[in-house]
Coordinates of C-alpha atoms in Angstrom, one line a residue:
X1 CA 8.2 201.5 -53.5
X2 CA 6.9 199.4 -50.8
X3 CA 4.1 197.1 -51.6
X4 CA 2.5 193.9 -51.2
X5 CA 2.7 192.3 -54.4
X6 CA 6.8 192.7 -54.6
X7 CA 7.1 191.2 -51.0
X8 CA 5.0 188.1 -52.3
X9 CA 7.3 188.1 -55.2
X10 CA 10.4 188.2 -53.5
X11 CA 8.9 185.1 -51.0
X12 CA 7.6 183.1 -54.0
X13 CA 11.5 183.1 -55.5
X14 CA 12.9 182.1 -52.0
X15 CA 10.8 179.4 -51.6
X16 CA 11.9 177.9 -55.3
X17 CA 15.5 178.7 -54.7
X18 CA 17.2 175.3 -53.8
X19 CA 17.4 174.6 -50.2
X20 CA 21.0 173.2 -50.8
X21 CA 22.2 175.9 -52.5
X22 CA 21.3 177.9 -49.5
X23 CA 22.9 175.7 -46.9
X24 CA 26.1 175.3 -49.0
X25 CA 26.8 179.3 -48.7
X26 CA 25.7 179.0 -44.8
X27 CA 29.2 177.8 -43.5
X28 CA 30.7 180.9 -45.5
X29 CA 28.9 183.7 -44.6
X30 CA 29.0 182.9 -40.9
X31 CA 32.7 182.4 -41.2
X32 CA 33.1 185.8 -43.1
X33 CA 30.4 187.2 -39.8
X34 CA 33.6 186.8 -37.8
X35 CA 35.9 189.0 -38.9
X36 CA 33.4 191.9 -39.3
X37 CA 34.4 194.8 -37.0
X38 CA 31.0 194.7 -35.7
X39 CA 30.9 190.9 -34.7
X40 CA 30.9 191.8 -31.0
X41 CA 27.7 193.8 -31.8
X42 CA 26.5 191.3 -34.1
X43 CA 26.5 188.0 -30.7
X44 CA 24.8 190.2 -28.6
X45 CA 21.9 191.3 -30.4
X46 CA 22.3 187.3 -31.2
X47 CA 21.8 186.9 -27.5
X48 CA 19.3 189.3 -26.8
X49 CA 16.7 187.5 -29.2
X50 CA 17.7 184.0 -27.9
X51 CA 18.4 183.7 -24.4
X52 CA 18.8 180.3 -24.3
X53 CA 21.5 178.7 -22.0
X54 CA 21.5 175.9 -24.1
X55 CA 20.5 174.4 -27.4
X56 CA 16.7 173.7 -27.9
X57 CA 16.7 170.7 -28.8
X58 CA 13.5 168.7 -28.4
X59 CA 13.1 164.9 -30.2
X60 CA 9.0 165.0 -28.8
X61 CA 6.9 164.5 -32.1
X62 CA 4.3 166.5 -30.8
X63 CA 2.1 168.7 -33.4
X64 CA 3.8 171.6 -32.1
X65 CA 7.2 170.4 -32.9
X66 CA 8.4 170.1 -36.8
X67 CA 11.1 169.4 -39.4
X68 CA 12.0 172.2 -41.2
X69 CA 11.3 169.8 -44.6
X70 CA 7.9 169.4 -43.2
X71 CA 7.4 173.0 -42.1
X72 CA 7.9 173.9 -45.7
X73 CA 5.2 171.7 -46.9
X74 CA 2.3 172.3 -44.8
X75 CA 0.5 174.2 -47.1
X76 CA -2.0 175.8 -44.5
X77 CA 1.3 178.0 -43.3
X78 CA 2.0 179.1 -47.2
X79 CA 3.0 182.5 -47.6
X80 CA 1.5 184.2 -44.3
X81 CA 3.9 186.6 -44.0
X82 CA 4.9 184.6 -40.7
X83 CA 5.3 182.1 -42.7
X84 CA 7.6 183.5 -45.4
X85 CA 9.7 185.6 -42.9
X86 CA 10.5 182.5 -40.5
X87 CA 11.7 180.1 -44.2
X88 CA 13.6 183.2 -45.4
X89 CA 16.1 181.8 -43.0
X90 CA 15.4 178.4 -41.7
X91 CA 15.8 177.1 -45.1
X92 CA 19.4 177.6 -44.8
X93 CA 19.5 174.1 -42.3
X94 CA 18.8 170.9 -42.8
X95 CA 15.6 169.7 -43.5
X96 CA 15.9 167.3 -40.5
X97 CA 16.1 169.5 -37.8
X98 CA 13.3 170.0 -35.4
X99 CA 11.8 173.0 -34.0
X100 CA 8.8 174.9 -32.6
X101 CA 7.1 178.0 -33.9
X102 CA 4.2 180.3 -32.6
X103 CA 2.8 182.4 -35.1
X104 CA 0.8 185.4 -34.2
X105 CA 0.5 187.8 -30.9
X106 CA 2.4 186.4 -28.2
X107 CA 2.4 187.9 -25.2
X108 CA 2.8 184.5 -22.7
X109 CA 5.5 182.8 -21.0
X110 CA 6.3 179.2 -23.0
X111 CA 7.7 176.4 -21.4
X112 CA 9.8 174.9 -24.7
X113 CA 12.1 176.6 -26.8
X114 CA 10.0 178.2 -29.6
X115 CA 10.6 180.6 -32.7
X116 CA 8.1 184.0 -32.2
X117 CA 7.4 187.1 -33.3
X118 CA 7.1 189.1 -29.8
X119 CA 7.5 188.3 -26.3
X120 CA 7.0 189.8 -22.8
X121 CA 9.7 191.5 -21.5
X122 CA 9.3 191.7 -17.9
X123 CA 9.0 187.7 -17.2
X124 CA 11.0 184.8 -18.0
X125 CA 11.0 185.0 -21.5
X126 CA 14.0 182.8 -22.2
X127 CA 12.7 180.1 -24.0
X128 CA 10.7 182.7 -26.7
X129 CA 13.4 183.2 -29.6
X130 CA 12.6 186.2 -31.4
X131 CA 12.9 186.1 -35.2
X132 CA 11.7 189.1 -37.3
X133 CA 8.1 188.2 -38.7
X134 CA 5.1 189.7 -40.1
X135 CA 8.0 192.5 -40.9
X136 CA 5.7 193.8 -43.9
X137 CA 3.3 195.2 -41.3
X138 CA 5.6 195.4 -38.4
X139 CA 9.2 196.4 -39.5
X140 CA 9.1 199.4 -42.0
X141 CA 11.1 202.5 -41.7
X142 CA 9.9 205.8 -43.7
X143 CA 11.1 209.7 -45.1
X144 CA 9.9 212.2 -43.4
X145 CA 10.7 215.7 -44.3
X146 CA 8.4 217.9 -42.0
X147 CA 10.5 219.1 -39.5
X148 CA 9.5 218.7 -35.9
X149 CA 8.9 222.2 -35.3
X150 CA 6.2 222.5 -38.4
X151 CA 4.5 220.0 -37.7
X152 CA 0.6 220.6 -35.2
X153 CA 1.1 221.2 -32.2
X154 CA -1.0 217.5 -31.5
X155 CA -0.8 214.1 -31.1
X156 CA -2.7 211.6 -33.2
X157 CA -4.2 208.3 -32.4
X158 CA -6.0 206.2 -35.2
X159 CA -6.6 202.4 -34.0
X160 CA -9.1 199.5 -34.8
X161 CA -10.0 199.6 -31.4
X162 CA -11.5 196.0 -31.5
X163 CA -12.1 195.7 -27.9
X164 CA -8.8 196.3 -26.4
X165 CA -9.8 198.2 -23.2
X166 CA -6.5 200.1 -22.7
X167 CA -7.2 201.7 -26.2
X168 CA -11.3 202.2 -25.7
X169 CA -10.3 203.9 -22.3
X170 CA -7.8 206.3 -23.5
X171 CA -10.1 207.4 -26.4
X172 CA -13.1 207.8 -24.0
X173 CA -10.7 210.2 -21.8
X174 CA -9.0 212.0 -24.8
X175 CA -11.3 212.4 -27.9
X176 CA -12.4 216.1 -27.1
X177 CA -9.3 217.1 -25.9
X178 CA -8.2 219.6 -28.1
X179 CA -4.6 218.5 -27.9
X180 CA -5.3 215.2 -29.3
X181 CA -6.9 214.2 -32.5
X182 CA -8.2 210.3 -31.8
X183 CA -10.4 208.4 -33.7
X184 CA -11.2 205.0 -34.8
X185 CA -11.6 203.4 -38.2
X186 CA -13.4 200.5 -37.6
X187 CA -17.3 201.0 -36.4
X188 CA -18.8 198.4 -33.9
X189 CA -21.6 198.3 -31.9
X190 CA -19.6 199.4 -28.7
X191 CA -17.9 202.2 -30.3
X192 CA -19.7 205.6 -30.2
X193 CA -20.1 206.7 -33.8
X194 CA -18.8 210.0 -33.3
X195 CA -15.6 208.2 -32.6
X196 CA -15.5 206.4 -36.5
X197 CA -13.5 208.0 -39.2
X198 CA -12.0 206.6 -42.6
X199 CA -8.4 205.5 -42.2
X200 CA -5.9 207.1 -42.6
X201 CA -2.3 207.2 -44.3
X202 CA 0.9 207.4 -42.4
X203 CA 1.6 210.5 -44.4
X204 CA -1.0 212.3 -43.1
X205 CA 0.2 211.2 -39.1
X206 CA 3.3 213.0 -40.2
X207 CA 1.6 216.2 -39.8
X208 CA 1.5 216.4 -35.9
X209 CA 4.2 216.1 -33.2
X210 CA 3.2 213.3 -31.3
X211 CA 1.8 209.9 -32.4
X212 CA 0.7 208.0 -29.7
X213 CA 2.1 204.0 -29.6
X214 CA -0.1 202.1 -27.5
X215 CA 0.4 198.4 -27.6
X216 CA -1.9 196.2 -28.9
X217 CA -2.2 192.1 -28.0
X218 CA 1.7 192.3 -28.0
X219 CA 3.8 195.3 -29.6
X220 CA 3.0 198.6 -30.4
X221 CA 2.9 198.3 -34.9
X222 CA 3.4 201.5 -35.4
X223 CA 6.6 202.1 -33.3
X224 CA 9.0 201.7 -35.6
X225 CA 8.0 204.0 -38.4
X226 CA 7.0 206.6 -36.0
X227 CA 10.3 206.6 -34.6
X228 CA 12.2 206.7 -37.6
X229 CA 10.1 209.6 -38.4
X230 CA 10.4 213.7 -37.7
X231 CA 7.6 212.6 -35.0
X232 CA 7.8 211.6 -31.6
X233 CA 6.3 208.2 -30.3
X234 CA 4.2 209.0 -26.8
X235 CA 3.5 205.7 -24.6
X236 CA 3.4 203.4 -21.5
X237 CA 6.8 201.7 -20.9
X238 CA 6.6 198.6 -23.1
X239 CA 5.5 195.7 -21.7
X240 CA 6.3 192.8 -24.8
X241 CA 9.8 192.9 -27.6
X242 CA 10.2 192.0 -30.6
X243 CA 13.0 192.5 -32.9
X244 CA 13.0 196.3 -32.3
X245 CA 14.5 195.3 -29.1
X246 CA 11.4 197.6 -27.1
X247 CA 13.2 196.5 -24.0
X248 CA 15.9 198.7 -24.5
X249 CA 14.3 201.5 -25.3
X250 CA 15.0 204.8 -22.7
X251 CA 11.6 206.4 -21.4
X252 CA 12.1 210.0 -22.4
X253 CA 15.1 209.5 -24.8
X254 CA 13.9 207.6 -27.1
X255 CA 10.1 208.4 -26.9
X256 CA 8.2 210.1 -24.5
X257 CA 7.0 208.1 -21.8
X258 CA 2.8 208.6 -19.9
X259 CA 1.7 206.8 -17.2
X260 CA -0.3 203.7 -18.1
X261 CA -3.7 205.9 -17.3
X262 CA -2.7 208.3 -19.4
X263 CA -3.1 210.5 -16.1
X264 CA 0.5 212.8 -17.3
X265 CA -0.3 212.8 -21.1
X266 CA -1.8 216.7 -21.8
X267 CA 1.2 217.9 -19.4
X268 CA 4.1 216.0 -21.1
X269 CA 2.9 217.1 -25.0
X270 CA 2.6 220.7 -23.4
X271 CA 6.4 220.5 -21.8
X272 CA 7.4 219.0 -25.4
X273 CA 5.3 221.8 -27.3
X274 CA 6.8 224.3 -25.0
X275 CA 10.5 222.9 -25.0
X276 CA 11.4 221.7 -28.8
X277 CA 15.3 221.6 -28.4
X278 CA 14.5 218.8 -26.4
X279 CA 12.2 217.4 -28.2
X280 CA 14.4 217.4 -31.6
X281 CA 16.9 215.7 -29.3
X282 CA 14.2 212.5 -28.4
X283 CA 13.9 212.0 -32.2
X284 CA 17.4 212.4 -33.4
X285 CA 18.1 209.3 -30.6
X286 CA 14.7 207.6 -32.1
X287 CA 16.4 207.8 -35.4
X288 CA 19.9 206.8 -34.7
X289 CA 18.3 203.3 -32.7
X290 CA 16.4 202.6 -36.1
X291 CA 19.2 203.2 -37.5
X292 CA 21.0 200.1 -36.0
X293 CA 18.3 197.8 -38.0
X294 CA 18.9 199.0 -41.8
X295 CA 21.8 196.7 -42.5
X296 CA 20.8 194.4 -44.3
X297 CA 23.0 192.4 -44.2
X298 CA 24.2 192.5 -41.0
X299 CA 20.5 191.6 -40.1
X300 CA 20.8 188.7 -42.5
X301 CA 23.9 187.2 -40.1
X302 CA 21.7 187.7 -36.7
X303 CA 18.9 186.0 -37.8
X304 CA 21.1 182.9 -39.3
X305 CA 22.9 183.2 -36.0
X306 CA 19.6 182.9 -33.7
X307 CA 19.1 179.9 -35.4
X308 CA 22.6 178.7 -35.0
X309 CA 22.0 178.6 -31.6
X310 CA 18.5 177.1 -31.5
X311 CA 19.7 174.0 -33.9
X312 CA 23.3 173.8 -32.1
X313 CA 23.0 170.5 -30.3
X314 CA 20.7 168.8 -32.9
X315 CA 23.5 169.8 -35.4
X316 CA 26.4 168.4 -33.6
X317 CA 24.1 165.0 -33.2
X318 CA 23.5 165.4 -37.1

């Protein structure tokens, strides 16, 4: 069962663990990462997430640059989940080495090498290495056994809105269509009312055929469930990536791609509703990408690996 309380738990034990117990079994399980059949698979998802041509090493003493023995002391960063995916694996290095972090929504080009969540995908993004944080809310994977062809013949959209334009624009075109069933779960005085509803679960999105992915300050949150879901994901081309690799996603493949007004939508769900052989076929390739991601220990080697290659040069110094 998926809660809160056992990922705090699990984050707690890691941090008490021994950091030298963890970097004695470093050297091994990278040396046993070689002879895996899927270690060609394995460096290039390694250099997908960091791009760097060469080791990030940086001896400024900046505030934005830290020792890992001092990132794990500044208590203001204690146990965000930022915070306790990013030591999950840095704490396998020395305590020494320097690095940057940005924790948060990214969605900017940066000038240093620096540890993030999500990054743009259409500008030079080389110097944003992507680690896998804030994976309680962004990275989980789900069950569903509705079929696609049971499911309503709609697509649903439930957002905090805030004041994301893209997302008050599309409700403002879409909430009487009766193709769509959009509403918003957090009331403001720039929202309509008619608009506000109480939240919903993801068990109840799993009763229609489309759930719509918009982006929000950087990645779309709900991507990843939705496509390992009988569901299918309807959005933009994405514009930022995180470690669901959205960049490589294939625009009516893996999801169904609108334009970025939203101009196409109602004749793309009625092609879908119309044609579900092909529809079935965009979620069995949604679900065999998210299927890449549930190795758990494979996805334990690529995120030691990214950082391999961020601390290389400092480590040859050390």
């Amino acid at each position: 069962m998926r809660t809160k309380l056992f990922y705090y738990f699990k984050a707690v034990c890691q941090f008490l663990y021994p950091g030298s117990l963890c970097r004695k079994k470093l050297h091994n399980i990278l040396q046993k990462a070689t002879k895996r059949a899927d270690y060609d698979y394995i460096l290039e998802r390694v250099s997908y997430y960091n791009k760097m041509a060469s080791a990030g090493y940086d001896d400024s003493t900046d505030e934005e640059t830290t020792t890992i023995k001092d990132f794990r002391w500044q208590s203001k960063k204690w146990f965000s989940t930022y915070f306790c995916d990013c030591y999950e694996y840095i704490r396998y290095f020395c305590p020494a080495l320097k690095f940057r972090y940005l924790f948060g929504d990214v969605n900017k080009t940066l000038l240093v090498p620096t540890i993030v969540k999500a990054r743009p995908i259409h500008i030079d993004n080389s110097n944003s290495v992507i680690l896998n944080l804030n994976k309680y809310r962004h990275f989980y994977f789900i069950k569903d056994t509705i079929p696609f062809i049971k499911k309503q013949d709609k697509l649903i959209f439930y957002s905090a809105l805030t004041i994301l334009p893209h997302r008050i624009d599309f409700m403002r075109k879409f909430f009487d269509n009766p193709l769509c069933l959009c509403r918003c779960y957090k009331s403001s005085d720039t929202i309509p009312t008619g608009w506000v509803a109480p939240k919903i679960s993801i068990k109840e999105h799993l009763k229609y055929k489309f759930v719509l992915a918009l982006e929000g300050n950087d990645v779309a949150t709900c991507l990843k469930w939705v496509m390992s879901s009988n569901c299918i994901a309807v959005m933009p081309k994405p514009t930022n990536e995180s470690w669901f690799m959205e960049g490589r996603l294939i625009p009516d493949f893996h999801y169904i791609e609108i334009k970025k007004d939203y101009s196409d939508l109602i004749d793309k769900l009625n092609y879908y509703i119309k044609n579900p052989k092909e529809a079935e076929q965009i979620i069995k390739n949604a679900n065999a990408f998210v299927n890449q991601f549930k190795d758990k220990k494979r996805e334990k080697i690529i995120s030691l690996l990214v950082i391999d290659k961020l601390f290389k040069e400092q480590i040859n110094i050390l």
